[in-house]
Every structure is written in C-alpha cells, then in structure tokens.
Coordinates of C-alpha atoms in Angstrom, one line a residue:
M1 CA -16.4 2.2 14.0
T2 CA -14.2 -0.7 14.9
T3 CA -13.7 -3.7 12.6
I4 CA -12.6 -7.2 13.6
Y5 CA -11.4 -9.7 11.1
H6 CA -12.7 -12.8 12.8
N7 CA -12.6 -16.5 12.6
P8 CA -15.4 -18.0 14.9
R9 CA -13.5 -21.3 15.2
C10 CA -10.4 -19.5 16.7
Q11 CA -10.4 -19.2 20.5
K12 CA -8.2 -16.1 20.4
S13 CA -10.6 -14.5 18.0
R14 CA -13.6 -15.3 20.1
E15 CA -11.8 -13.9 23.2
T16 CA -11.0 -10.7 21.4
L17 CA -14.6 -10.4 20.2
A18 CA -15.7 -10.8 23.9
I19 CA -13.4 -8.0 24.9
L20 CA -15.0 -5.7 22.3
K21 CA -18.4 -6.6 23.6
E22 CA -17.3 -6.0 27.3
Q23 CA -15.9 -2.6 26.3
N24 CA -19.3 -1.7 24.7
E25 CA -17.5 -1.1 21.5
E26 CA -19.5 -0.7 18.3
F27 CA -17.9 -3.0 15.8
E28 CA -18.3 -4.7 12.4
I29 CA -17.4 -8.4 12.1
I30 CA -15.7 -9.6 9.0
K31 CA -15.5 -13.3 8.8
Y32 CA -12.4 -13.1 6.6
L33 CA -12.4 -16.8 5.6
E34 CA -15.8 -16.3 4.0
T35 CA -15.1 -12.7 2.8
P36 CA -11.3 -12.5 2.3
P37 CA -9.8 -9.1 2.1
T38 CA -8.5 -7.9 -1.3
Q39 CA -4.8 -7.5 -1.9
E40 CA -5.3 -3.7 -1.6
K41 CA -7.1 -4.1 1.7
L42 CA -4.5 -6.4 3.0
A43 CA -1.7 -4.0 2.1
E44 CA -3.7 -1.2 3.9
I45 CA -4.1 -3.5 7.0
I46 CA -0.4 -4.3 7.0
T47 CA 0.5 -0.6 6.9
L48 CA -1.9 0.1 9.8
L49 CA -0.3 -2.7 11.8
G50 CA 3.1 -1.4 11.1
I51 CA 4.5 -4.8 10.2
S52 CA 5.8 -6.7 7.2
P53 CA 3.6 -9.0 5.2
L54 CA 5.6 -12.0 6.4
D55 CA 4.7 -11.0 10.0
L56 CA 1.0 -11.5 9.2
V57 CA 1.4 -15.0 7.9
R58 CA 0.4 -18.0 10.0
K59 CA 3.6 -19.9 9.5
N60 CA 2.5 -23.0 11.3
E61 CA -0.3 -23.7 8.8
A62 CA 0.4 -26.8 6.7
L63 CA -0.5 -24.8 3.6
W64 CA 2.4 -22.5 4.3
K65 CA 4.9 -25.2 5.3
D66 CA 4.1 -27.3 2.3
N67 CA 4.0 -24.6 -0.4
F68 CA 5.7 -21.4 0.6
K69 CA 8.0 -21.8 3.6
E70 CA 11.2 -22.4 1.6
K71 CA 10.5 -19.8 -1.0
V72 CA 11.9 -16.3 -1.1
L73 CA 8.9 -14.1 -1.7
K74 CA 8.5 -10.4 -2.3
D75 CA 6.0 -8.4 -0.1
D76 CA 3.5 -8.1 -3.0
E77 CA 3.7 -11.9 -3.6
L78 CA 3.0 -12.6 0.1
I79 CA 0.0 -10.3 0.1
K80 CA -1.3 -12.0 -3.1
I81 CA -0.8 -15.4 -1.4
M82 CA -2.7 -14.3 1.7
A83 CA -5.5 -12.8 -0.3
E84 CA -5.9 -16.1 -2.2
N85 CA -5.5 -18.2 0.9
P86 CA -7.0 -16.3 3.8
K87 CA -6.4 -19.2 6.1
L88 CA -2.8 -18.0 6.2
I89 CA -3.7 -14.6 7.7
E90 CA -2.9 -14.2 11.4
R91 CA -6.0 -13.5 13.5
P92 CA -7.8 -11.7 14.9
I93 CA -7.1 -8.3 13.5
V94 CA -8.9 -5.3 15.0
I95 CA -9.0 -1.9 13.3
K96 CA -10.2 1.3 14.8
G97 CA -9.6 4.5 12.8
N98 CA -6.0 4.6 11.7
K99 CA -4.9 2.0 14.3
A100 CA -4.8 -1.7 14.0
I101 CA -3.6 -4.6 16.2
I102 CA -3.4 -8.4 16.1
G103 CA -5.3 -9.7 19.1
R104 CA -2.6 -12.1 20.4
P105 CA -3.0 -12.0 23.2
P106 CA -6.6 -10.8 23.0
E107 CA -6.1 -8.2 25.7
K108 CA -3.8 -6.2 23.3
V109 CA -7.0 -5.0 21.6
I110 CA -7.7 -2.7 24.6
D111 CA -4.6 -0.6 23.5
I112 CA -6.4 0.8 20.5
L113 CA -10.0 1.2 21.9

C-alpha cells in the first residue's frame, strides 16, 4: 500500500495525489498537519528518503526563519522540531514499501510506483 503525507491546501500535494489516482494506485492519505508523524516515524521517513533531517525542513516558513534558521541543531533536535511543528515538513511525501520520495515536482512520484 502506498501512503501520501498530504496537505490539501498545497498545490504540489494535490497534484501528487492526482497522479496517484491516475496511476490507479491504492493509497492511504495522512493529513500530516492534523495527524503529525511521531519523531520515530519521521526518522524512519527520513531514512527511506535517504536525506538528512535538514533536507526535509521547509526553510521558507516564517516559523523556521524566526525561530530556528540561525541555530545549529542536531539531527534529533530537527526531527523533534518537525514533529512538534508539522508545518515545517516538506510535502508531499509518498511512501511505497521501502521507498519514499518528496513529490517536488509531483511527477517524481512515478519513480517509486
């Protein structure tokens, strides 16, 4: 089963969801702003993505710029910050089996389907 961490207000997230539907993919939608991933789940997602926690942060968010941008943070601190402030998590994230991808651009999701 495929999982999409989705924000319905985000155009890229909606476009990625449309691709999943076009591909007749069975999927679960997790509206991560309403149901944020735990720190453990975020660490797992980051591992699947093959990126650093900092690469998953939305660095243009005011919350990031105002509170964290100038700080030197360890990976576990970044994961905790994202778990507590899911608005800072880059989106959409699509997971299928042991593969994950950030849907930016949305067409990238086809690579793991």
